[in-house]
Amino acid sequence: CVAAAGYSVGEFAALVFAGALSFAEALYAVKVRAEAMQKASEAVPSGMLSVIGRREANYKFACLEARKHCESLGIENPVCEISNYLFPDSRVIAGHLQALKFLQENARKYYFTRTKMLPVSGAFHTRLMEPAVEPLAEVLKSIEIQKPLLCVYSNVDGKKYMHSKHIQKLLVKQVVSPVRWEQTMHSVYERKQGTEFPYTYEVGPGKQLGAVLKKCNLKAWKQYNHVDALEDEEEAAE
């Protein structure tokens, strides 16, 4: 295996797979992270909006106008920003619910061809998750983190993790930073012309990451396979 990457919380799975974290300790860190993020999301009515835009779409400008709209409603320090870079012309925007509603109502103005609210409880990967930073930072300080045995790519910058302190720092930063998955896909599959692409396996429920890979790199996607862990368990049970 030459590389691993995980989407959002999946990054912990990628690091366990690469030998950087033990399964039990990673699971504990994920529990602390989930509880802290849930608590943060309950503090402010917020959410996430999946957007597909035309080439002309300017997501940052749309977010700026949505924040101004929130200010006009009397909301202090409103949040509306890109939280996930999925594939060309597709983003997830997260923040105050009033901002997301404004974007949906003005979708045509911003060249958004499709908008859809995601079934989540908060604006993950934005500064609204700041209350979750300290609990995760504390638990990661208490966990032994090794240098990965293979290249693992970070959601924060789409680059390879260098050492254990780097992992500790970026896993915390990831909570309040956008998931740069599109950039990660370009980093993972960057190779010289004529070099073959590796086999890619998406492990777990759903094939969303495969669909994203197809949009980012069609040649790499041709070597893609999906592994559903539950299927294997069901077969073993039979």
JSON list of C-alpha atoms in Angstrom, two decimals:
[
{"chain": "A", "resi": 1, "resn": "CYS", "atom": "CA", "xyz": [0.00, 0.00, 0.00]},
{"chain": "A", "resi": 2, "resn": "VAL", "atom": "CA", "xyz": [1.44, 3.37, -1.00]},
{"chain": "A", "resi": 3, "resn": "ALA", "atom": "CA", "xyz": [-0.96, 5.87, 0.59]},
{"chain": "A", "resi": 4, "resn": "ALA", "atom": "CA", "xyz": [-4.01, 6.33, 2.82]},
{"chain": "A", "resi": 5, "resn": "ALA", "atom": "CA", "xyz": [-6.44, 9.16, 3.42]},
{"chain": "A", "resi": 6, "resn": "GLY", "atom": "CA", "xyz": [-9.68, 9.50, 5.37]},
{"chain": "A", "resi": 7, "resn": "TYR", "atom": "CA", "xyz": [-12.52, 11.97, 4.99]},
{"chain": "A", "resi": 8, "resn": "SER", "atom": "CA", "xyz": [-13.09, 14.03, 8.18]},
{"chain": "A", "resi": 9, "resn": "VAL", "atom": "CA", "xyz": [-13.42, 11.53, 11.07]},
{"chain": "A", "resi": 10, "resn": "GLY", "atom": "CA", "xyz": [-12.16, 8.86, 8.59]},
{"chain": "A", "resi": 11, "resn": "GLU", "atom": "CA", "xyz": [-8.71, 10.36, 9.00]},
{"chain": "A", "resi": 12, "resn": "PHE", "atom": "CA", "xyz": [-8.45, 8.53, 12.33]},
{"chain": "A", "resi": 13, "resn": "ALA", "atom": "CA", "xyz": [-9.16, 5.24, 10.50]},
{"chain": "A", "resi": 14, "resn": "ALA", "atom": "CA", "xyz": [-6.44, 6.05, 7.93]},
{"chain": "A", "resi": 15, "resn": "LEU", "atom": "CA", "xyz": [-3.94, 6.73, 10.75]},
{"chain": "A", "resi": 16, "resn": "VAL", "atom": "CA", "xyz": [-4.86, 3.46, 12.54]},
{"chain": "A", "resi": 17, "resn": "PHE", "atom": "CA", "xyz": [-4.42, 1.60, 9.24]},
{"chain": "A", "resi": 18, "resn": "ALA", "atom": "CA", "xyz": [-0.98, 3.22, 8.80]},
{"chain": "A", "resi": 19, "resn": "GLY", "atom": "CA", "xyz": [0.12, 2.21, 12.33]},
{"chain": "A", "resi": 20, "resn": "ALA", "atom": "CA", "xyz": [0.25, 5.79, 13.69]},
{"chain": "A", "resi": 21, "resn": "LEU", "atom": "CA", "xyz": [-2.53, 5.25, 16.27]},
{"chain": "A", "resi": 22, "resn": "SER", "atom": "CA", "xyz": [-3.76, 2.18, 18.13]},
{"chain": "A", "resi": 23, "resn": "PHE", "atom": "CA", "xyz": [-7.36, 1.24, 17.38]},
{"chain": "A", "resi": 24, "resn": "ALA", "atom": "CA", "xyz": [-8.55, 1.58, 21.01]},
{"chain": "A", "resi": 25, "resn": "GLU", "atom": "CA", "xyz": [-6.92, 4.98, 21.57]},
{"chain": "A", "resi": 26, "resn": "ALA", "atom": "CA", "xyz": [-8.17, 6.31, 18.22]},
{"chain": "A", "resi": 27, "resn": "LEU", "atom": "CA", "xyz": [-11.69, 5.18, 19.10]},
{"chain": "A", "resi": 28, "resn": "TYR", "atom": "CA", "xyz": [-11.46, 7.02, 22.44]},
{"chain": "A", "resi": 29, "resn": "ALA", "atom": "CA", "xyz": [-10.24, 10.19, 20.68]},
{"chain": "A", "resi": 30, "resn": "VAL", "atom": "CA", "xyz": [-13.11, 9.93, 18.16]},
{"chain": "A", "resi": 31, "resn": "LYS", "atom": "CA", "xyz": [-15.62, 9.61, 21.05]},
{"chain": "A", "resi": 32, "resn": "VAL", "atom": "CA", "xyz": [-14.24, 12.72, 22.76]},
{"chain": "A", "resi": 33, "resn": "ARG", "atom": "CA", "xyz": [-14.20, 14.58, 19.43]},
{"chain": "A", "resi": 34, "resn": "ALA", "atom": "CA", "xyz": [-17.81, 13.60, 18.60]},
{"chain": "A", "resi": 35, "resn": "GLU", "atom": "CA", "xyz": [-19.17, 14.60, 22.02]},
{"chain": "A", "resi": 36, "resn": "ALA", "atom": "CA", "xyz": [-17.31, 17.93, 21.98]},
{"chain": "A", "resi": 37, "resn": "MET", "atom": "CA", "xyz": [-18.48, 18.74, 18.42]},
{"chain": "A", "resi": 38, "resn": "GLN", "atom": "CA", "xyz": [-22.08, 17.83, 19.32]},
{"chain": "A", "resi": 39, "resn": "LYS", "atom": "CA", "xyz": [-21.92, 20.16, 22.33]},
{"chain": "A", "resi": 40, "resn": "ALA", "atom": "CA", "xyz": [-20.52, 22.96, 20.14]},
{"chain": "A", "resi": 41, "resn": "SER", "atom": "CA", "xyz": [-23.25, 22.44, 17.52]},
{"chain": "A", "resi": 42, "resn": "GLU", "atom": "CA", "xyz": [-25.99, 22.71, 20.17]},
{"chain": "A", "resi": 43, "resn": "ALA", "atom": "CA", "xyz": [-24.78, 26.21, 21.13]},
{"chain": "A", "resi": 44, "resn": "VAL", "atom": "CA", "xyz": [-25.71, 27.83, 17.78]},
{"chain": "A", "resi": 45, "resn": "PRO", "atom": "CA", "xyz": [-28.46, 26.95, 15.24]},
{"chain": "A", "resi": 46, "resn": "SER", "atom": "CA", "xyz": [-26.17, 25.98, 12.37]},
{"chain": "A", "resi": 47, "resn": "GLY", "atom": "CA", "xyz": [-25.84, 23.46, 9.57]},
{"chain": "A", "resi": 48, "resn": "MET", "atom": "CA", "xyz": [-24.21, 22.47, 6.30]},
{"chain": "A", "resi": 49, "resn": "LEU", "atom": "CA", "xyz": [-25.33, 23.10, 2.71]},
{"chain": "A", "resi": 50, "resn": "SER", "atom": "CA", "xyz": [-24.09, 20.98, -0.20]},
{"chain": "A", "resi": 51, "resn": "VAL", "atom": "CA", "xyz": [-23.67, 23.15, -3.30]},
{"chain": "A", "resi": 52, "resn": "ILE", "atom": "CA", "xyz": [-23.00, 22.38, -6.95]},
{"chain": "A", "resi": 53, "resn": "GLY", "atom": "CA", "xyz": [-22.16, 25.51, -8.89]},
{"chain": "A", "resi": 54, "resn": "ARG", "atom": "CA", "xyz": [-21.44, 26.58, -12.42]},
{"chain": "A", "resi": 55, "resn": "ARG", "atom": "CA", "xyz": [-17.93, 27.62, -13.47]},
{"chain": "A", "resi": 56, "resn": "GLU", "atom": "CA", "xyz": [-18.80, 31.26, -12.72]},
{"chain": "A", "resi": 57, "resn": "ALA", "atom": "CA", "xyz": [-19.79, 30.52, -9.11]},
{"chain": "A", "resi": 58, "resn": "ASN", "atom": "CA", "xyz": [-17.85, 32.55, -6.54]},
{"chain": "A", "resi": 59, "resn": "TYR", "atom": "CA", "xyz": [-18.38, 30.71, -3.26]},
{"chain": "A", "resi": 60, "resn": "LYS", "atom": "CA", "xyz": [-16.37, 33.10, -1.09]},
{"chain": "A", "resi": 61, "resn": "PHE", "atom": "CA", "xyz": [-18.30, 36.14, -2.34]},
{"chain": "A", "resi": 62, "resn": "ALA", "atom": "CA", "xyz": [-21.62, 34.31, -1.75]},
{"chain": "A", "resi": 63, "resn": "CYS", "atom": "CA", "xyz": [-20.53, 33.51, 1.82]},
{"chain": "A", "resi": 64, "resn": "LEU", "atom": "CA", "xyz": [-19.54, 37.15, 2.40]},
{"chain": "A", "resi": 65, "resn": "GLU", "atom": "CA", "xyz": [-22.99, 38.36, 1.30]},
{"chain": "A", "resi": 66, "resn": "ALA", "atom": "CA", "xyz": [-24.68, 35.71, 3.45]},
{"chain": "A", "resi": 67, "resn": "ARG", "atom": "CA", "xyz": [-22.70, 36.92, 6.47]},
{"chain": "A", "resi": 68, "resn": "LYS", "atom": "CA", "xyz": [-23.75, 40.52, 5.74]},
{"chain": "A", "resi": 69, "resn": "HIS", "atom": "CA", "xyz": [-27.37, 39.34, 5.58]},
{"chain": "A", "resi": 70, "resn": "CYS", "atom": "CA", "xyz": [-26.97, 37.72, 9.02]},
{"chain": "A", "resi": 71, "resn": "GLU", "atom": "CA", "xyz": [-25.52, 40.95, 10.42]},
{"chain": "A", "resi": 72, "resn": "SER", "atom": "CA", "xyz": [-28.58, 42.81, 9.12]},
{"chain": "A", "resi": 73, "resn": "LEU", "atom": "CA", "xyz": [-30.68, 40.36, 11.19]},
{"chain": "A", "resi": 74, "resn": "GLY", "atom": "CA", "xyz": [-28.67, 41.28, 14.29]},
{"chain": "A", "resi": 75, "resn": "ILE", "atom": "CA", "xyz": [-26.47, 38.17, 14.43]},
{"chain": "A", "resi": 76, "resn": "GLU", "atom": "CA", "xyz": [-23.03, 39.01, 15.84]},
{"chain": "A", "resi": 77, "resn": "ASN", "atom": "CA", "xyz": [-19.93, 37.47, 14.22]},
{"chain": "A", "resi": 78, "resn": "PRO", "atom": "CA", "xyz": [-21.95, 35.32, 11.79]},
{"chain": "A", "resi": 79, "resn": "VAL", "atom": "CA", "xyz": [-20.30, 32.25, 10.27]},
{"chain": "A", "resi": 80, "resn": "CYS", "atom": "CA", "xyz": [-20.72, 31.18, 6.65]},
{"chain": "A", "resi": 81, "resn": "GLU", "atom": "CA", "xyz": [-17.74, 29.59, 4.96]},
{"chain": "A", "resi": 82, "resn": "ILE", "atom": "CA", "xyz": [-16.61, 26.69, 2.78]},
{"chain": "A", "resi": 83, "resn": "SER", "atom": "CA", "xyz": [-16.25, 23.64, 5.02]},
{"chain": "A", "resi": 84, "resn": "ASN", "atom": "CA", "xyz": [-15.59, 20.93, 2.40]},
{"chain": "A", "resi": 85, "resn": "TYR", "atom": "CA", "xyz": [-13.93, 21.01, -1.02]},
{"chain": "A", "resi": 86, "resn": "LEU", "atom": "CA", "xyz": [-15.38, 17.93, -2.73]},
{"chain": "A", "resi": 87, "resn": "PHE", "atom": "CA", "xyz": [-14.63, 18.07, -6.46]},
{"chain": "A", "resi": 88, "resn": "PRO", "atom": "CA", "xyz": [-14.49, 20.76, -9.16]},
{"chain": "A", "resi": 89, "resn": "ASP", "atom": "CA", "xyz": [-17.68, 22.86, -8.94]},
{"chain": "A", "resi": 90, "resn": "SER", "atom": "CA", "xyz": [-18.84, 21.23, -5.71]},
{"chain": "A", "resi": 91, "resn": "ARG", "atom": "CA", "xyz": [-18.48, 22.57, -2.18]},
{"chain": "A", "resi": 92, "resn": "VAL", "atom": "CA", "xyz": [-20.15, 22.25, 1.19]},
{"chain": "A", "resi": 93, "resn": "ILE", "atom": "CA", "xyz": [-20.85, 25.59, 2.86]},
{"chain": "A", "resi": 94, "resn": "ALA", "atom": "CA", "xyz": [-21.44, 25.66, 6.61]},
{"chain": "A", "resi": 95, "resn": "GLY", "atom": "CA", "xyz": [-22.51, 28.23, 9.17]},
{"chain": "A", "resi": 96, "resn": "HIS", "atom": "CA", "xyz": [-25.53, 29.91, 10.74]},
{"chain": "A", "resi": 97, "resn": "LEU", "atom": "CA", "xyz": [-28.84, 28.51, 9.46]},
{"chain": "A", "resi": 98, "resn": "GLN", "atom": "CA", "xyz": [-29.99, 32.01, 8.43]},
{"chain": "A", "resi": 99, "resn": "ALA", "atom": "CA", "xyz": [-26.94, 32.34, 6.15]},
{"chain": "A", "resi": 100, "resn": "LEU", "atom": "CA", "xyz": [-27.56, 28.97, 4.50]},
{"chain": "A", "resi": 101, "resn": "LYS", "atom": "CA", "xyz": [-31.24, 29.82, 3.96]},
{"chain": "A", "resi": 102, "resn": "PHE", "atom": "CA", "xyz": [-30.17, 33.10, 2.32]},
{"chain": "A", "resi": 103, "resn": "LEU", "atom": "CA", "xyz": [-27.87, 31.19, -0.07]},
{"chain": "A", "resi": 104, "resn": "GLN", "atom": "CA", "xyz": [-30.64, 28.78, -1.01]},
{"chain": "A", "resi": 105, "resn": "GLU", "atom": "CA", "xyz": [-33.05, 31.63, -1.71]},
{"chain": "A", "resi": 106, "resn": "ASN", "atom": "CA", "xyz": [-30.45, 33.46, -3.83]},
{"chain": "A", "resi": 107, "resn": "ALA", "atom": "CA", "xyz": [-28.92, 30.39, -5.51]},
{"chain": "A", "resi": 108, "resn": "ARG", "atom": "CA", "xyz": [-29.41, 31.70, -9.07]},
{"chain": "A", "resi": 109, "resn": "LYS", "atom": "CA", "xyz": [-27.63, 34.98, -8.28]},
{"chain": "A", "resi": 110, "resn": "TYR", "atom": "CA", "xyz": [-24.52, 33.05, -7.21]},
{"chain": "A", "resi": 111, "resn": "TYR", "atom": "CA", "xyz": [-24.64, 30.55, -10.13]},
{"chain": "A", "resi": 112, "resn": "PHE", "atom": "CA", "xyz": [-25.48, 27.62, -7.84]},
{"chain": "A", "resi": 113, "resn": "THR", "atom": "CA", "xyz": [-27.23, 24.93, -9.89]},
{"chain": "A", "resi": 114, "resn": "ARG", "atom": "CA", "xyz": [-28.13, 22.76, -6.90]},
{"chain": "A", "resi": 115, "resn": "THR", "atom": "CA", "xyz": [-28.27, 23.28, -3.13]},
{"chain": "A", "resi": 116, "resn": "LYS", "atom": "CA", "xyz": [-29.19, 20.71, -0.51]},
{"chain": "A", "resi": 117, "resn": "MET", "atom": "CA", "xyz": [-29.16, 20.88, 3.27]},
{"chain": "A", "resi": 118, "resn": "LEU", "atom": "CA", "xyz": [-27.21, 18.00, 4.80]},
{"chain": "A", "resi": 119, "resn": "PRO", "atom": "CA", "xyz": [-28.78, 15.95, 7.62]},
{"chain": "A", "resi": 120, "resn": "VAL", "atom": "CA", "xyz": [-26.24, 17.06, 10.25]},
{"chain": "A", "resi": 121, "resn": "SER", "atom": "CA", "xyz": [-26.65, 18.94, 13.52]},
{"chain": "A", "resi": 122, "resn": "GLY", "atom": "CA", "xyz": [-23.99, 21.63, 13.15]},
{"chain": "A", "resi": 123, "resn": "ALA", "atom": "CA", "xyz": [-21.48, 23.59, 11.07]},
{"chain": "A", "resi": 124, "resn": "PHE", "atom": "CA", "xyz": [-18.60, 21.13, 11.23]},
{"chain": "A", "resi": 125, "resn": "HIS", "atom": "CA", "xyz": [-15.15, 22.22, 10.03]},
{"chain": "A", "resi": 126, "resn": "THR", "atom": "CA", "xyz": [-15.82, 25.91, 10.76]},
{"chain": "A", "resi": 127, "resn": "ARG", "atom": "CA", "xyz": [-14.89, 28.18, 13.67]},
{"chain": "A", "resi": 128, "resn": "LEU", "atom": "CA", "xyz": [-18.25, 27.35, 15.29]},
{"chain": "A", "resi": 129, "resn": "MET", "atom": "CA", "xyz": [-16.48, 24.14, 16.35]},
{"chain": "A", "resi": 130, "resn": "GLU", "atom": "CA", "xyz": [-13.86, 26.04, 18.38]},
{"chain": "A", "resi": 131, "resn": "PRO", "atom": "CA", "xyz": [-15.25, 24.76, 21.74]},
{"chain": "A", "resi": 132, "resn": "ALA", "atom": "CA", "xyz": [-14.32, 21.22, 20.58]},
{"chain": "A", "resi": 133, "resn": "VAL", "atom": "CA", "xyz": [-10.65, 22.10, 20.00]},
{"chain": "A", "resi": 134, "resn": "GLU", "atom": "CA", "xyz": [-9.45, 21.97, 23.62]},
{"chain": "A", "resi": 135, "resn": "PRO", "atom": "CA", "xyz": [-11.02, 18.60, 24.59]},
{"chain": "A", "resi": 136, "resn": "LEU", "atom": "CA", "xyz": [-9.55, 16.93, 21.47]},
{"chain": "A", "resi": 137, "resn": "ALA", "atom": "CA", "xyz": [-6.14, 18.58, 21.97]},
{"chain": "A", "resi": 138, "resn": "GLU", "atom": "CA", "xyz": [-6.04, 17.27, 25.55]},
{"chain": "A", "resi": 139, "resn": "VAL", "atom": "CA", "xyz": [-6.91, 13.67, 24.62]},
{"chain": "A", "resi": 140, "resn": "LEU", "atom": "CA", "xyz": [-4.39, 13.63, 21.75]},
{"chain": "A", "resi": 141, "resn": "LYS", "atom": "CA", "xyz": [-1.63, 14.75, 24.16]},
{"chain": "A", "resi": 142, "resn": "SER", "atom": "CA", "xyz": [-2.33, 11.65, 26.25]},
{"chain": "A", "resi": 143, "resn": "ILE", "atom": "CA", "xyz": [-2.18, 9.26, 23.28]},
{"chain": "A", "resi": 144, "resn": "GLU", "atom": "CA", "xyz": [0.96, 7.68, 21.85]},
{"chain": "A", "resi": 145, "resn": "ILE", "atom": "CA", "xyz": [1.28, 8.67, 18.18]},
{"chain": "A", "resi": 146, "resn": "GLN", "atom": "CA", "xyz": [3.84, 6.93, 15.96]},
{"chain": "A", "resi": 147, "resn": "LYS", "atom": "CA", "xyz": [5.25, 7.98, 12.60]},
{"chain": "A", "resi": 148, "resn": "PRO", "atom": "CA", "xyz": [2.94, 6.38, 9.96]},
{"chain": "A", "resi": 149, "resn": "LEU", "atom": "CA", "xyz": [4.31, 3.31, 8.14]},
{"chain": "A", "resi": 150, "resn": "LEU", "atom": "CA", "xyz": [3.00, 4.71, 4.84]},
{"chain": "A", "resi": 151, "resn": "CYS", "atom": "CA", "xyz": [1.99, 8.13, 3.49]},
{"chain": "A", "resi": 152, "resn": "VAL", "atom": "CA", "xyz": [-1.16, 9.49, 5.12]},
{"chain": "A", "resi": 153, "resn": "TYR", "atom": "CA", "xyz": [-2.57, 12.72, 3.72]},
{"chain": "A", "resi": 154, "resn": "SER", "atom": "CA", "xyz": [-4.09, 15.42, 5.92]},
{"chain": "A", "resi": 155, "resn": "ASN", "atom": "CA", "xyz": [-7.52, 16.98, 5.31]},
{"chain": "A", "resi": 156, "resn": "VAL", "atom": "CA", "xyz": [-6.19, 20.35, 6.48]},
{"chain": "A", "resi": 157, "resn": "ASP", "atom": "CA", "xyz": [-3.71, 20.98, 3.66]},
{"chain": "A", "resi": 158, "resn": "GLY", "atom": "CA", "xyz": [-3.87, 17.90, 1.41]},
{"chain": "A", "resi": 159, "resn": "LYS", "atom": "CA", "xyz": [-0.22, 17.09, 2.19]},
{"chain": "A", "resi": 160, "resn": "LYS", "atom": "CA", "xyz": [1.52, 14.11, 3.80]},
{"chain": "A", "resi": 161, "resn": "TYR", "atom": "CA", "xyz": [1.87, 13.92, 7.56]},
{"chain": "A", "resi": 162, "resn": "MET", "atom": "CA", "xyz": [5.56, 14.27, 8.47]},
{"chain": "A", "resi": 163, "resn": "HIS", "atom": "CA", "xyz": [5.81, 13.10, 12.11]},
{"chain": "A", "resi": 164, "resn": "SER", "atom": "CA", "xyz": [3.76, 12.42, 15.27]},
{"chain": "A", "resi": 165, "resn": "LYS", "atom": "CA", "xyz": [3.69, 16.06, 16.51]},
{"chain": "A", "resi": 166, "resn": "HIS", "atom": "CA", "xyz": [2.46, 17.09, 13.05]},
{"chain": "A", "resi": 167, "resn": "ILE", "atom": "CA", "xyz": [-0.39, 14.55, 13.29]},
{"chain": "A", "resi": 168, "resn": "GLN", "atom": "CA", "xyz": [-1.34, 15.75, 16.79]},
{"chain": "A", "resi": 169, "resn": "LYS", "atom": "CA", "xyz": [-1.43, 19.41, 15.66]},
{"chain": "A", "resi": 170, "resn": "LEU", "atom": "CA", "xyz": [-3.37, 18.90, 12.41]},
{"chain": "A", "resi": 171, "resn": "LEU", "atom": "CA", "xyz": [-5.99, 16.50, 13.82]},
{"chain": "A", "resi": 172, "resn": "VAL", "atom": "CA", "xyz": [-6.97, 19.32, 16.21]},
{"chain": "A", "resi": 173, "resn": "LYS", "atom": "CA", "xyz": [-6.84, 21.98, 13.48]},
{"chain": "A", "resi": 174, "resn": "GLN", "atom": "CA", "xyz": [-9.02, 19.78, 11.24]},
{"chain": "A", "resi": 175, "resn": "VAL", "atom": "CA", "xyz": [-12.06, 20.33, 13.51]},
{"chain": "A", "resi": 176, "resn": "VAL", "atom": "CA", "xyz": [-12.19, 24.05, 12.62]},
{"chain": "A", "resi": 177, "resn": "SER", "atom": "CA", "xyz": [-10.68, 23.89, 9.10]},
{"chain": "A", "resi": 178, "resn": "PRO", "atom": "CA", "xyz": [-12.27, 22.98, 5.77]},
{"chain": "A", "resi": 179, "resn": "VAL", "atom": "CA", "xyz": [-11.80, 19.40, 4.54]},
{"chain": "A", "resi": 180, "resn": "ARG", "atom": "CA", "xyz": [-9.66, 19.86, 1.41]},
{"chain": "A", "resi": 181, "resn": "TRP", "atom": "CA", "xyz": [-10.60, 16.53, -0.13]},
{"chain": "A", "resi": 182, "resn": "GLU", "atom": "CA", "xyz": [-10.35, 17.65, -3.76]},
{"chain": "A", "resi": 183, "resn": "GLN", "atom": "CA", "xyz": [-6.81, 18.94, -3.11]},
{"chain": "A", "resi": 184, "resn": "THR", "atom": "CA", "xyz": [-5.98, 15.68, -1.28]},
{"chain": "A", "resi": 185, "resn": "MET", "atom": "CA", "xyz": [-7.08, 13.64, -4.31]},
{"chain": "A", "resi": 186, "resn": "HIS", "atom": "CA", "xyz": [-4.73, 15.66, -6.53]},
{"chain": "A", "resi": 187, "resn": "SER", "atom": "CA", "xyz": [-1.84, 15.11, -4.09]},
{"chain": "A", "resi": 188, "resn": "VAL", "atom": "CA", "xyz": [-2.45, 11.35, -3.70]},
{"chain": "A", "resi": 189, "resn": "TYR", "atom": "CA", "xyz": [-2.68, 10.65, -7.44]},
{"chain": "A", "resi": 190, "resn": "GLU", "atom": "CA", "xyz": [-0.02, 13.04, -8.68]},
{"chain": "A", "resi": 191, "resn": "ARG", "atom": "CA", "xyz": [2.44, 11.06, -10.80]},
{"chain": "A", "resi": 192, "resn": "LYS", "atom": "CA", "xyz": [4.53, 11.36, -13.96]},
{"chain": "A", "resi": 193, "resn": "GLN", "atom": "CA", "xyz": [2.86, 10.99, -17.34]},
{"chain": "A", "resi": 194, "resn": "GLY", "atom": "CA", "xyz": [2.60, 7.31, -18.28]},
{"chain": "A", "resi": 195, "resn": "THR", "atom": "CA", "xyz": [2.91, 6.03, -14.69]},
{"chain": "A", "resi": 196, "resn": "GLU", "atom": "CA", "xyz": [0.13, 3.59, -13.79]},
{"chain": "A", "resi": 197, "resn": "PHE", "atom": "CA", "xyz": [-2.36, 4.49, -11.09]},
{"chain": "A", "resi": 198, "resn": "PRO", "atom": "CA", "xyz": [-2.54, 2.27, -7.99]},
{"chain": "A", "resi": 199, "resn": "TYR", "atom": "CA", "xyz": [-5.61, 0.24, -7.02]},
{"chain": "A", "resi": 200, "resn": "THR", "atom": "CA", "xyz": [-7.85, 2.31, -4.75]},
{"chain": "A", "resi": 201, "resn": "TYR", "atom": "CA", "xyz": [-10.09, 0.82, -2.06]},
{"chain": "A", "resi": 202, "resn": "GLU", "atom": "CA", "xyz": [-12.86, 2.69, -0.28]},
{"chain": "A", "resi": 203, "resn": "VAL", "atom": "CA", "xyz": [-13.56, 0.85, 2.96]},
{"chain": "A", "resi": 204, "resn": "GLY", "atom": "CA", "xyz": [-16.86, 1.30, 4.79]},
{"chain": "A", "resi": 205, "resn": "PRO", "atom": "CA", "xyz": [-20.47, 2.22, 4.08]},
{"chain": "A", "resi": 206, "resn": "GLY", "atom": "CA", "xyz": [-21.35, 4.08, 0.89]},
{"chain": "A", "resi": 207, "resn": "LYS", "atom": "CA", "xyz": [-19.40, 4.88, -2.25]},
{"chain": "A", "resi": 208, "resn": "GLN", "atom": "CA", "xyz": [-19.34, 8.68, -2.00]},
{"chain": "A", "resi": 209, "resn": "LEU", "atom": "CA", "xyz": [-15.56, 8.97, -2.02]},
{"chain": "A", "resi": 210, "resn": "GLY", "atom": "CA", "xyz": [-15.43, 6.83, -5.16]},
{"chain": "A", "resi": 211, "resn": "ALA", "atom": "CA", "xyz": [-17.93, 9.18, -6.81]},
{"chain": "A", "resi": 212, "resn": "VAL", "atom": "CA", "xyz": [-15.75, 12.16, -5.82]},
{"chain": "A", "resi": 213, "resn": "LEU", "atom": "CA", "xyz": [-12.61, 10.44, -7.16]},
{"chain": "A", "resi": 214, "resn": "LYS", "atom": "CA", "xyz": [-14.37, 9.88, -10.50]},
{"chain": "A", "resi": 215, "resn": "LYS", "atom": "CA", "xyz": [-14.99, 13.64, -10.77]},
{"chain": "A", "resi": 216, "resn": "CYS", "atom": "CA", "xyz": [-11.43, 14.52, -9.72]},
{"chain": "A", "resi": 217, "resn": "ASN", "atom": "CA", "xyz": [-9.45, 11.90, -11.64]},
{"chain": "A", "resi": 218, "resn": "LEU", "atom": "CA", "xyz": [-11.24, 9.56, -14.06]},
{"chain": "A", "resi": 219, "resn": "LYS", "atom": "CA", "xyz": [-8.08, 7.52, -14.85]},
{"chain": "A", "resi": 220, "resn": "ALA", "atom": "CA", "xyz": [-7.39, 6.83, -11.17]},
{"chain": "A", "resi": 221, "resn": "TRP", "atom": "CA", "xyz": [-11.07, 5.95, -10.61]},
{"chain": "A", "resi": 222, "resn": "LYS", "atom": "CA", "xyz": [-10.82, 3.13, -13.19]},
{"chain": "A", "resi": 223, "resn": "GLN", "atom": "CA", "xyz": [-8.75, 1.20, -10.59]},
{"chain": "A", "resi": 224, "resn": "TYR", "atom": "CA", "xyz": [-11.28, 1.90, -7.79]},
{"chain": "A", "resi": 225, "resn": "ASN", "atom": "CA", "xyz": [-12.98, -0.79, -5.67]},
{"chain": "A", "resi": 226, "resn": "HIS", "atom": "CA", "xyz": [-15.42, -0.58, -2.79]},
{"chain": "A", "resi": 227, "resn": "VAL", "atom": "CA", "xyz": [-15.13, -2.77, 0.31]},
{"chain": "A", "resi": 228, "resn": "ASP", "atom": "CA", "xyz": [-18.18, -2.91, 2.58]},
{"chain": "A", "resi": 229, "resn": "ALA", "atom": "CA", "xyz": [-17.11, -4.20, 5.99]},
{"chain": "A", "resi": 230, "resn": "LEU", "atom": "CA", "xyz": [-20.65, -5.25, 6.90]},
{"chain": "A", "resi": 231, "resn": "GLU", "atom": "CA", "xyz": [-20.98, -7.51, 3.85]},
{"chain": "A", "resi": 232, "resn": "ASP", "atom": "CA", "xyz": [-17.96, -9.54, 4.99]},
{"chain": "A", "resi": 233, "resn": "GLU", "atom": "CA", "xyz": [-19.40, -9.92, 8.49]},
{"chain": "A", "resi": 234, "resn": "GLU", "atom": "CA", "xyz": [-22.76, -11.05, 7.13]},
{"chain": "A", "resi": 235, "resn": "GLU", "atom": "CA", "xyz": [-21.09, -13.65, 4.89]},
{"chain": "A", "resi": 236, "resn": "ALA", "atom": "CA", "xyz": [-19.06, -14.93, 7.85]},
{"chain": "A", "resi": 237, "resn": "ALA", "atom": "CA", "xyz": [-22.24, -15.18, 9.96]},
{"chain": "A", "resi": 238, "resn": "GLU", "atom": "CA", "xyz": [-23.94, -17.29, 7.26]}
]
